[in-house]
N, CA, C and O atoms as a DFTB+ gen file, in Angstrom:
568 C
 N C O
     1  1     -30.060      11.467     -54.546
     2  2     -29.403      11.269     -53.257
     3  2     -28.235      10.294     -53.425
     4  3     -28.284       9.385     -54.254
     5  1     -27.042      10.524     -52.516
     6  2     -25.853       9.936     -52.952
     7  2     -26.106       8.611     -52.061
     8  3     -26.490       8.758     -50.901
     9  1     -25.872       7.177     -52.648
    10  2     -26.235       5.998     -51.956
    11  2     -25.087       5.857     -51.401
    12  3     -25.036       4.909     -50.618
    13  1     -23.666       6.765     -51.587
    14  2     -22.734       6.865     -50.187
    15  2     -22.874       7.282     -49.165
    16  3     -21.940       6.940     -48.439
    17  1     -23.613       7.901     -48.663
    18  2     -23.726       8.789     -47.949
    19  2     -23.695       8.104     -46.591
    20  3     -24.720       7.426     -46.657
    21  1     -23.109       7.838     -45.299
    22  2     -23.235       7.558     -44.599
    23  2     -22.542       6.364     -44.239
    24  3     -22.762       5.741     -43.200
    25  1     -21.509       5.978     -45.304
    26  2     -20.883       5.193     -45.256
    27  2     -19.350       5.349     -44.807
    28  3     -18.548       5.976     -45.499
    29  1     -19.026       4.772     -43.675
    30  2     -17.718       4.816     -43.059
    31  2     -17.067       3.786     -42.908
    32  3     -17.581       2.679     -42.751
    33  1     -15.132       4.150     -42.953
    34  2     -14.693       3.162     -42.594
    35  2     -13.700       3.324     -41.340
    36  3     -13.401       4.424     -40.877
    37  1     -13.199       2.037     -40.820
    38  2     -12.286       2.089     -39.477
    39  2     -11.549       0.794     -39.412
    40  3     -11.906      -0.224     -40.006
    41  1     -10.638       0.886     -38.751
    42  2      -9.747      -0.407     -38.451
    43  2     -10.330      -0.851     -37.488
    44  3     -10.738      -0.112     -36.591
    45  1     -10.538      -2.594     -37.479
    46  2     -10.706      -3.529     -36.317
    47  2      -9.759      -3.613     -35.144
    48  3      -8.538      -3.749     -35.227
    49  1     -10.549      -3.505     -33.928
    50  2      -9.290      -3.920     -33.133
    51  2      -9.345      -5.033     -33.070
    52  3      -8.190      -5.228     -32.691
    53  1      -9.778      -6.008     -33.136
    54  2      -9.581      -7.316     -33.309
    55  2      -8.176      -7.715     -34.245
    56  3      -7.392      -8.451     -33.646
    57  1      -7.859      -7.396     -35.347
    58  2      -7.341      -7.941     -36.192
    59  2      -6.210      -7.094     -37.150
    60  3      -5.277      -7.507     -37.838
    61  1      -6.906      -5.221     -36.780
    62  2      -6.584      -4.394     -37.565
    63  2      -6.901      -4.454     -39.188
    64  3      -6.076      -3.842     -39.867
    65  1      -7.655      -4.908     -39.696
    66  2      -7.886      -4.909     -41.050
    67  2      -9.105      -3.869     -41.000
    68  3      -9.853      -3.809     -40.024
    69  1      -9.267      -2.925     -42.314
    70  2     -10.415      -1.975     -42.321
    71  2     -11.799      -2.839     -42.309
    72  3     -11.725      -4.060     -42.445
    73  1     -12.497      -2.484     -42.219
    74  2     -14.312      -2.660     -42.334
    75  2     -14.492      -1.251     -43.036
    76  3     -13.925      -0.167     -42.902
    77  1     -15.979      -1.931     -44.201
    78  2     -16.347      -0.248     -44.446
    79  2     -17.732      -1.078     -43.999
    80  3     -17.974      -2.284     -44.063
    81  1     -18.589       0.103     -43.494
    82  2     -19.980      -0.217     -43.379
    83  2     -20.884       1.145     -42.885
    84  3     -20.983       2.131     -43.615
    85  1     -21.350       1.084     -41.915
    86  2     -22.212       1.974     -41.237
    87  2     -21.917       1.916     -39.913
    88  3     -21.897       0.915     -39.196
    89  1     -21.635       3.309     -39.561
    90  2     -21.123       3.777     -37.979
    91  2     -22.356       3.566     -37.148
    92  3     -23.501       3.898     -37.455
    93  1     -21.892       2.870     -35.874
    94  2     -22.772       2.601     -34.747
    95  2     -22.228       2.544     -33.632
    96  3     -21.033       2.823     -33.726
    97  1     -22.589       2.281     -32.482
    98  2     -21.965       2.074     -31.461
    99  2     -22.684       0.921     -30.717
   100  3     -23.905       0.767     -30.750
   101  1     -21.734       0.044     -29.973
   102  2     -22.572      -0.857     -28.952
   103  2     -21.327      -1.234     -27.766
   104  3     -20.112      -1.037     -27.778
   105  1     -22.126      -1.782     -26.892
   106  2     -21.244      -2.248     -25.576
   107  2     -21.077      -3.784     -25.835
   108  3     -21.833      -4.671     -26.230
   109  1     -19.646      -3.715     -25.408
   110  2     -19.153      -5.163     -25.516
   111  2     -19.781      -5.694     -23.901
   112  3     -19.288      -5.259     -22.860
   113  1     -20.531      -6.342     -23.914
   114  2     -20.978      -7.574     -22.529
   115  2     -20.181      -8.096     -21.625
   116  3     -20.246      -8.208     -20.400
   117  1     -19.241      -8.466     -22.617
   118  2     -18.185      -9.221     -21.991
   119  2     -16.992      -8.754     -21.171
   120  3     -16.279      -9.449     -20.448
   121  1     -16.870      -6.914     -21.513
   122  2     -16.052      -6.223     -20.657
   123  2     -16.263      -5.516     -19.577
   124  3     -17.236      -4.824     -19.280
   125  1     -15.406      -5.705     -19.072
   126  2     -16.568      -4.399     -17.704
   127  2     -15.374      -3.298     -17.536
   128  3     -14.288      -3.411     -18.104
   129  1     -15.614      -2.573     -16.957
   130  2     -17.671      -2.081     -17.458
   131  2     -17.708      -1.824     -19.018
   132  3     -16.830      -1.391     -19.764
   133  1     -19.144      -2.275     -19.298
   134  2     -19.405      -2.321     -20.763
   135  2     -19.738      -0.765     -21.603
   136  3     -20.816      -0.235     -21.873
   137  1     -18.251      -0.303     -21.881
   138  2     -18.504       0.837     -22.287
   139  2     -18.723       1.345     -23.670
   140  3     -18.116       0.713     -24.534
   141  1     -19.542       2.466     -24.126
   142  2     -19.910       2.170     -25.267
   143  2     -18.572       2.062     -26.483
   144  3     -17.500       2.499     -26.066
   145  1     -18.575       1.600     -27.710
   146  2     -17.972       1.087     -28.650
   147  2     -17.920       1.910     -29.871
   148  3     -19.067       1.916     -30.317
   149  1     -17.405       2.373     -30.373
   150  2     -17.267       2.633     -31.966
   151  2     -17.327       0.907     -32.902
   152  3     -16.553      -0.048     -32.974
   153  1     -18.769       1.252     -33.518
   154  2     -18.762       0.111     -34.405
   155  2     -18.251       0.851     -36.018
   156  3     -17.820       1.976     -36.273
   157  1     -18.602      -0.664     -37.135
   158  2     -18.910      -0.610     -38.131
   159  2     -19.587      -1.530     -38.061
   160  3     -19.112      -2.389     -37.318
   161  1     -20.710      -1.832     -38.590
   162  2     -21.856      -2.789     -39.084
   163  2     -21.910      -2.969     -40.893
   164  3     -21.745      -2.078     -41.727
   165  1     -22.147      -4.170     -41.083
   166  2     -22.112      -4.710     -42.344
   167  2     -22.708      -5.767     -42.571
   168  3     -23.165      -6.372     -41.601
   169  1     -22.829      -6.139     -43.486
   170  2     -23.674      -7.291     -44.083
   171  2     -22.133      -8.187     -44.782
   172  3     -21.190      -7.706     -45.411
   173  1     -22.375      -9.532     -44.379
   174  2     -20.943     -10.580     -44.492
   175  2     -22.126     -12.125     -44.896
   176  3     -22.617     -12.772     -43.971
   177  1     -22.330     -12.386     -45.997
   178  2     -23.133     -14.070     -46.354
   179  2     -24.241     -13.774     -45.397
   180  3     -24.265     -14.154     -44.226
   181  1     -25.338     -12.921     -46.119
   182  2     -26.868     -12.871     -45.698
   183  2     -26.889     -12.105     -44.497
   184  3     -27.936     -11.467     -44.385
   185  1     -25.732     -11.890     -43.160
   186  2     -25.713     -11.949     -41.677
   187  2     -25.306     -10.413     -41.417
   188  3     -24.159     -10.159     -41.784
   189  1     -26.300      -8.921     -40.635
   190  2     -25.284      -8.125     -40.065
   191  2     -24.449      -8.543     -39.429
   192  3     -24.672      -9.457     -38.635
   193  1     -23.053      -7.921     -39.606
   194  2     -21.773      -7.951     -38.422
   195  2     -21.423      -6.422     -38.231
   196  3     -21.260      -5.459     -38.980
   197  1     -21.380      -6.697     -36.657
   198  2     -20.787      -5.390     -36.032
   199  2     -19.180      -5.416     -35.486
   200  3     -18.970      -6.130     -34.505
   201  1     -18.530      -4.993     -35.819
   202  2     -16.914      -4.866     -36.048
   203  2     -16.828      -3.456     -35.036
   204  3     -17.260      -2.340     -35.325
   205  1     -16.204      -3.830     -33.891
   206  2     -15.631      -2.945     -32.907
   207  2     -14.269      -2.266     -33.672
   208  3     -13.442      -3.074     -34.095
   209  1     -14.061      -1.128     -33.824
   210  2     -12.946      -0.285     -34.501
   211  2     -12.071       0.438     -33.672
   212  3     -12.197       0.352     -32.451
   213  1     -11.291       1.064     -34.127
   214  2     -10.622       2.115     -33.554
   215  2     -10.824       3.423     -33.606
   216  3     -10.275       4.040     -34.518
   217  1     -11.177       3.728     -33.197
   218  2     -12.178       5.712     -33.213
   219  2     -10.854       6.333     -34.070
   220  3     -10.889       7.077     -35.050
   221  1     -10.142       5.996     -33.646
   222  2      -8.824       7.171     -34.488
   223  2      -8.839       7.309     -35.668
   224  3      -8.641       8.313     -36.352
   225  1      -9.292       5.363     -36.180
   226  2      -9.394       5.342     -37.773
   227  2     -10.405       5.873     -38.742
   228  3     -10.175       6.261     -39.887
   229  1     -11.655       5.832     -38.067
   230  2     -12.760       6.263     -38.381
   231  2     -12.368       7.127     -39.628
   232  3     -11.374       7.838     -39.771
   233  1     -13.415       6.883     -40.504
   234  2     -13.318       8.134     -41.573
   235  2     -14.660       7.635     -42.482
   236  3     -15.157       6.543     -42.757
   237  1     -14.988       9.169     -42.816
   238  2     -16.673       9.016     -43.800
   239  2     -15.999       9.031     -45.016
   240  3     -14.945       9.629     -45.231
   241  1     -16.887       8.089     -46.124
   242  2     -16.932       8.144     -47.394
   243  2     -17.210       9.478     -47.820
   244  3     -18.197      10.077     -47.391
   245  1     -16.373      10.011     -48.671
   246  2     -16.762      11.360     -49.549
   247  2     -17.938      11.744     -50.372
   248  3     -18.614      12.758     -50.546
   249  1     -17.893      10.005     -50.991
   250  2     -19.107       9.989     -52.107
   251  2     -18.315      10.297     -53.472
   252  3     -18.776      10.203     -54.609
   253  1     -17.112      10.657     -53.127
   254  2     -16.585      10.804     -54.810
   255  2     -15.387       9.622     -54.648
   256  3     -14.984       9.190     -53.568
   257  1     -14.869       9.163     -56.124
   258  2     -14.091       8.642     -56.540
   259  2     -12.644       8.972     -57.148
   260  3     -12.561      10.000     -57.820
   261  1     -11.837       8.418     -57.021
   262  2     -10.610       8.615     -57.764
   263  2     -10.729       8.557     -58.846
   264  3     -11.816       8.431     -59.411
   265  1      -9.399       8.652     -59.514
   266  2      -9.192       8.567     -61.246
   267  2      -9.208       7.084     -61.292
   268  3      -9.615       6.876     -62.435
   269  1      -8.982       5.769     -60.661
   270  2      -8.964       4.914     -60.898
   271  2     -10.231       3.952     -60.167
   272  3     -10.039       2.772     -59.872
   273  1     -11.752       4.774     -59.893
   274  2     -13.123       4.570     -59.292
   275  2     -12.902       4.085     -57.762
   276  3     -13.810       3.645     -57.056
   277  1     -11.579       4.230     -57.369
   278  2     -11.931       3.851     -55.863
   279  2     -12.040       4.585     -55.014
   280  3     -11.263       5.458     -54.627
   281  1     -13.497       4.145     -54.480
   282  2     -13.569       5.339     -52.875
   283  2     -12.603       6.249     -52.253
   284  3     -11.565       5.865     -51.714
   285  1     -12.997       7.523     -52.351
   286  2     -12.634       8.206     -51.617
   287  2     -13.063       8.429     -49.761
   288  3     -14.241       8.601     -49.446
   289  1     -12.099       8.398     -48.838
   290  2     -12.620       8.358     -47.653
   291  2     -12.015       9.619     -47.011
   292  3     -11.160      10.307     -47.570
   293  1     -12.628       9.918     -45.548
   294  2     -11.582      11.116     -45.022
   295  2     -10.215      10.448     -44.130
   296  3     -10.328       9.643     -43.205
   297  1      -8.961      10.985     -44.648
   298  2      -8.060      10.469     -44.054
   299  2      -7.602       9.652     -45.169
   300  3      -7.158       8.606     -44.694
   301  1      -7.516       9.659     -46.356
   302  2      -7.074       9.083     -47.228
   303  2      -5.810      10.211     -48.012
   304  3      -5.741      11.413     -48.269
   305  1      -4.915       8.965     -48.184
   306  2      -3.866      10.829     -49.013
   307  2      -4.055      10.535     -50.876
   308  3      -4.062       9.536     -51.596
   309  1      -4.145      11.535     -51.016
   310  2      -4.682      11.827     -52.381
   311  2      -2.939      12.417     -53.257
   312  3      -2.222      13.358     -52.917
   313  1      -2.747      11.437     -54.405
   314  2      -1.686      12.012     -55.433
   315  2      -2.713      12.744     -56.504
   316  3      -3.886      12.529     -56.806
   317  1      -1.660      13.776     -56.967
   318  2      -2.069      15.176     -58.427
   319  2      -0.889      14.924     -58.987
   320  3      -0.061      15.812     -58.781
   321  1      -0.429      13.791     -59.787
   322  2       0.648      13.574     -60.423
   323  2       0.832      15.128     -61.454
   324  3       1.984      15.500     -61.677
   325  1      -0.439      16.015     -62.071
   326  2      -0.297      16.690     -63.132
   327  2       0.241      18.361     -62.308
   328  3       0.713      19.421     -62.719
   329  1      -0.165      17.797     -60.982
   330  2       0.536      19.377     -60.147
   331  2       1.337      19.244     -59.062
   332  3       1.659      19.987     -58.135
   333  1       1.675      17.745     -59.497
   334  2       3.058      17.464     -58.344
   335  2       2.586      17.340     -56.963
   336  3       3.612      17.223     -56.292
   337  1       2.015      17.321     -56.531
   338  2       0.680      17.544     -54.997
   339  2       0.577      16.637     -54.634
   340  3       0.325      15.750     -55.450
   341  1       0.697      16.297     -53.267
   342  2      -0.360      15.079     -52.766
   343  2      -0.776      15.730     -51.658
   344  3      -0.162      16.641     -51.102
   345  1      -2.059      15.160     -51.256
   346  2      -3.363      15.917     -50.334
   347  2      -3.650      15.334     -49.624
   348  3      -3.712      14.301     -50.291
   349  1      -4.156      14.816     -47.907
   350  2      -5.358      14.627     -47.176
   351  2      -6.165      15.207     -47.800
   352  3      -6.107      16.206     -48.518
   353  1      -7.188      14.342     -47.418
   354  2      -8.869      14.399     -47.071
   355  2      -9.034      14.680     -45.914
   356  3      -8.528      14.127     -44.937
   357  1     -10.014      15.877     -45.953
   358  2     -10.605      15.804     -44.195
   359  2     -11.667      16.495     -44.226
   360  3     -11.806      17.207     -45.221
   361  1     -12.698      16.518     -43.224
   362  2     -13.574      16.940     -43.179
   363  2     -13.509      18.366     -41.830
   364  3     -12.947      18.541     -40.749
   365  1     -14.651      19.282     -42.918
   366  2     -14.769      20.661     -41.516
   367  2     -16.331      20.524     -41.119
   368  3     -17.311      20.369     -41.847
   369  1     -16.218      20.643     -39.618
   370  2     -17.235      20.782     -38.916
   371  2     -18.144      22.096     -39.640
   372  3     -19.222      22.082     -40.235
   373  1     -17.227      23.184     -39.313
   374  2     -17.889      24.237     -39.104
   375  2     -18.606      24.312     -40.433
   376  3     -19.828      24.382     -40.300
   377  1     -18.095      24.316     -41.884
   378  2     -18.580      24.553     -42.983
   379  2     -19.218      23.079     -43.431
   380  3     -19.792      22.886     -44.503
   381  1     -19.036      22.243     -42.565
   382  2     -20.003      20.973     -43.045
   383  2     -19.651      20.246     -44.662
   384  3     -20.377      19.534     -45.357
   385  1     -18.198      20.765     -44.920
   386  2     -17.798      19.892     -46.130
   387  2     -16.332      19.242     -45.963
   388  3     -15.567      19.559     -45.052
   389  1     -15.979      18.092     -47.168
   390  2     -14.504      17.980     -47.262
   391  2     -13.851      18.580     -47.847
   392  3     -14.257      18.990     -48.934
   393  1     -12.431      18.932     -47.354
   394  2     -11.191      19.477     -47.985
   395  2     -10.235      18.691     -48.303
   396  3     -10.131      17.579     -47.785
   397  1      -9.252      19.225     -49.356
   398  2      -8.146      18.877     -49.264
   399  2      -7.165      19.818     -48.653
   400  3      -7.418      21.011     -48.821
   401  1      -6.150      19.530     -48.012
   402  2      -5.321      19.796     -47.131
   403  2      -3.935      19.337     -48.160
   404  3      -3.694      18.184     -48.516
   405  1      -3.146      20.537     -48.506
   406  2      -1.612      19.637     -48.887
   407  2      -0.729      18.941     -48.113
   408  3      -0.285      19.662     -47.219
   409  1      -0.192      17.558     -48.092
   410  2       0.256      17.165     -46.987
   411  2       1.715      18.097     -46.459
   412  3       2.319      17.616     -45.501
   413  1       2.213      19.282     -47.018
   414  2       2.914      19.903     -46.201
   415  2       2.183      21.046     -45.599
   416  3       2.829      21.902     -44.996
   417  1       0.904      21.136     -45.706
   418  2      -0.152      21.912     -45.049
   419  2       0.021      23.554     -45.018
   420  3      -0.085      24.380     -44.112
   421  1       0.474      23.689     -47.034
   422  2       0.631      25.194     -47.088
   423  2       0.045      25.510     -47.692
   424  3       0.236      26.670     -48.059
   425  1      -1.343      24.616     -48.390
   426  2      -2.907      25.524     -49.087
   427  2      -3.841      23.874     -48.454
   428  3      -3.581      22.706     -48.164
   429  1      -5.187      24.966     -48.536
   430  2      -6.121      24.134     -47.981
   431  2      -7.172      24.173     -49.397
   432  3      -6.714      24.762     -50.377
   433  1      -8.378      23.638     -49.496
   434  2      -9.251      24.026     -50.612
   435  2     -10.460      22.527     -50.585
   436  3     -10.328      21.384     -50.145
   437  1     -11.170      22.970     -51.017
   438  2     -12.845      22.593     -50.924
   439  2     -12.470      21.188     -51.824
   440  3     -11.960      21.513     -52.896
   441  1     -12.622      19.385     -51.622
   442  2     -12.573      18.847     -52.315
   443  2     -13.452      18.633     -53.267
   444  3     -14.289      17.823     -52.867
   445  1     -13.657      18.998     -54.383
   446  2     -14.474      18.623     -55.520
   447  2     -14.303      17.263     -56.540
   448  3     -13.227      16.695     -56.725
   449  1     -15.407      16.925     -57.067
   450  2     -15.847      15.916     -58.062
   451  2     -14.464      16.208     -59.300
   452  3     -13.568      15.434     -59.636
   453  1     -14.693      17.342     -59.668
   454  2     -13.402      17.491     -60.649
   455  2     -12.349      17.198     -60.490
   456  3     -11.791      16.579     -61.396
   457  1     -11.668      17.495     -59.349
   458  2     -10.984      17.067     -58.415
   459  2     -10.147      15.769     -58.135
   460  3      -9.074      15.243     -58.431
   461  1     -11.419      15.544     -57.293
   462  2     -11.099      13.874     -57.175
   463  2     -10.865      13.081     -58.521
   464  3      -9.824      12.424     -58.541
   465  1     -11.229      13.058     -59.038
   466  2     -11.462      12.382     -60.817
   467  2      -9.878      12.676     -61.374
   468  3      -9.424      11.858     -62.174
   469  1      -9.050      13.799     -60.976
   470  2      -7.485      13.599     -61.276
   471  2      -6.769      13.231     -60.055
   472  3      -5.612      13.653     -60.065
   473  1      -7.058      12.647     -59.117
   474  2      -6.374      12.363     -58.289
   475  2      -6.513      10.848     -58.032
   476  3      -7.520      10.178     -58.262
   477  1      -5.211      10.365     -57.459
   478  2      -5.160       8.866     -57.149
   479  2      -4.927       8.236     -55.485
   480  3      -3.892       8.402     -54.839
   481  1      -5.754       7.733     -55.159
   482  2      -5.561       7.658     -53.371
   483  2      -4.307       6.538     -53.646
   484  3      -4.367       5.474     -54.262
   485  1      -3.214       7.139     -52.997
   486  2      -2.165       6.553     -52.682
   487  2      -1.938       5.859     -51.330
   488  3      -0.958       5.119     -51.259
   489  1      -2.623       5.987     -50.383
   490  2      -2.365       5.371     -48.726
   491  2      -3.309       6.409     -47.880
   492  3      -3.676       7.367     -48.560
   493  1      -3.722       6.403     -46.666
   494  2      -4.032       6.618     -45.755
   495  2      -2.928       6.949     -44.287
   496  3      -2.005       6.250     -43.868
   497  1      -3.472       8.323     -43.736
   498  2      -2.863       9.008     -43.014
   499  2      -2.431       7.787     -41.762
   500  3      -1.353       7.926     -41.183
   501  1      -3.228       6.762     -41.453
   502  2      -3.476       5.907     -40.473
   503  2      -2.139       4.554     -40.927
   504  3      -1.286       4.163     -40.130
   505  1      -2.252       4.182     -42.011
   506  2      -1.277       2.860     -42.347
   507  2      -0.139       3.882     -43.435
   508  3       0.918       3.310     -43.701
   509  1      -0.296       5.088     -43.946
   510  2       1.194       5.391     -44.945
   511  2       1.180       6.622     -44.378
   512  3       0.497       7.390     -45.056
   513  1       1.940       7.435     -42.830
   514  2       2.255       8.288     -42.589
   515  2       3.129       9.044     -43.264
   516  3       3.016      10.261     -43.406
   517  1       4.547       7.959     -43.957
   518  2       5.185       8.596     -44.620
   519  2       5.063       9.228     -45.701
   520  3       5.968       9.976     -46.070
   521  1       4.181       9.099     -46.266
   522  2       3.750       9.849     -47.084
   523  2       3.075      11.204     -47.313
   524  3       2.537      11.853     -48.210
   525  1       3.432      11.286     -45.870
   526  2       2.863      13.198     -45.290
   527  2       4.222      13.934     -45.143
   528  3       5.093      13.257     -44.598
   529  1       4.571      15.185     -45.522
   530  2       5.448      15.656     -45.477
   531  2       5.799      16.589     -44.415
   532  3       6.866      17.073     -44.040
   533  1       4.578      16.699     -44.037
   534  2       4.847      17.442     -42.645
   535  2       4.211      16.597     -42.044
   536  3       3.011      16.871     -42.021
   537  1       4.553      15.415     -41.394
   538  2       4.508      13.881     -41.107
   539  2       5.274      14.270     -39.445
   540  3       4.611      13.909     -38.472
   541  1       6.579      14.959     -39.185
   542  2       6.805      15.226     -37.719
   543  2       5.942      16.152     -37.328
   544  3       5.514      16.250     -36.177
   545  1       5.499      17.235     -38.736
   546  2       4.156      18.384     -37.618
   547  2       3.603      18.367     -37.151
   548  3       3.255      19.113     -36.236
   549  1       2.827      16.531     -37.981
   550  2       1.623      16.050     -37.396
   551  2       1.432      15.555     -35.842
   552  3       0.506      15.802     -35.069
   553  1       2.574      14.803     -35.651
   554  2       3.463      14.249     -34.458
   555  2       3.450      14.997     -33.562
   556  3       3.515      14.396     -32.489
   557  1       3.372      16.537     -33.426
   558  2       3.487      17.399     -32.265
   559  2       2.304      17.790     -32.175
   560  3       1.939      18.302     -31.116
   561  1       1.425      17.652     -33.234
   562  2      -0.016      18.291     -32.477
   563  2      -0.634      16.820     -31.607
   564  3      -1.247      17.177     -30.601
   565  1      -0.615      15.872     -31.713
   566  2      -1.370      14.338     -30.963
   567  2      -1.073      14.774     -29.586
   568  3      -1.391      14.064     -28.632
């Protein structure tokens, strides 16, 4: 069993810096009305912390790694220096797996372990838009 599994990350609204941890939800007390929350929860010096996020940022760990061992997440853009490519990550409901997506969004395909292992996460769809090439396409579907 993959000990990623279930692991997500999101931007704080507090501060905007990512959290990775475990998706939850809770009501802030202090707002009214106390509506429910997109968390991340984590462990910070012995203590859970629950980190209120931004739903937009949200994205699940893949469970696979780059060429250089760092997490892969969904919403991360992926370089193929050896096929000139760079890719989103994203996940499909319907077939219940991740893809890669080319960021000018003219082939789609199943992300694999082989895969990932030549590719290098260069930025995220959320903080390096420019780095999508069909970056205004995206802009008209929101």
């Amino acid at each position: 069993m993959n000990e990623l599994r279930g692991l997500w990350r999101g931007k704080s609204v507090d501060n905007g810096e990512w959290v990775e941890g475990f998706l939850s939800k809770s009501r802030n007390i202090w707002e009214k009305p106390a509506l429910l929350k997109f968390c991340i929860d984590y462990e910070e010096k012995g203590v859970m912390v629950s980190c209120i996020v931004d739903p937009k940022t949200l994205g699940e760990c893949t469970g696979l790694r780059d060429k250089n061992g760092k997490l892969i997440f969904e919403g991360d853009i992926l370089d193929f220096p050896d096929y000139s490519e760079q890719d989103v990550v994203e996940w499909d409901d319907e077939y219940s797996v991740f893809y890669l997506t080319d960021t000018d969004y003219s082939f789609t395909g199943v992300a694999s372990v082989c895969e990932a292992k030549n590719g290098v996460v260069i930025g995220n769809i959320h903080d390096n838009p420019e780095l999508l090439k069909g970056a205004d396409k995206n802009a008209e579907k929101d």
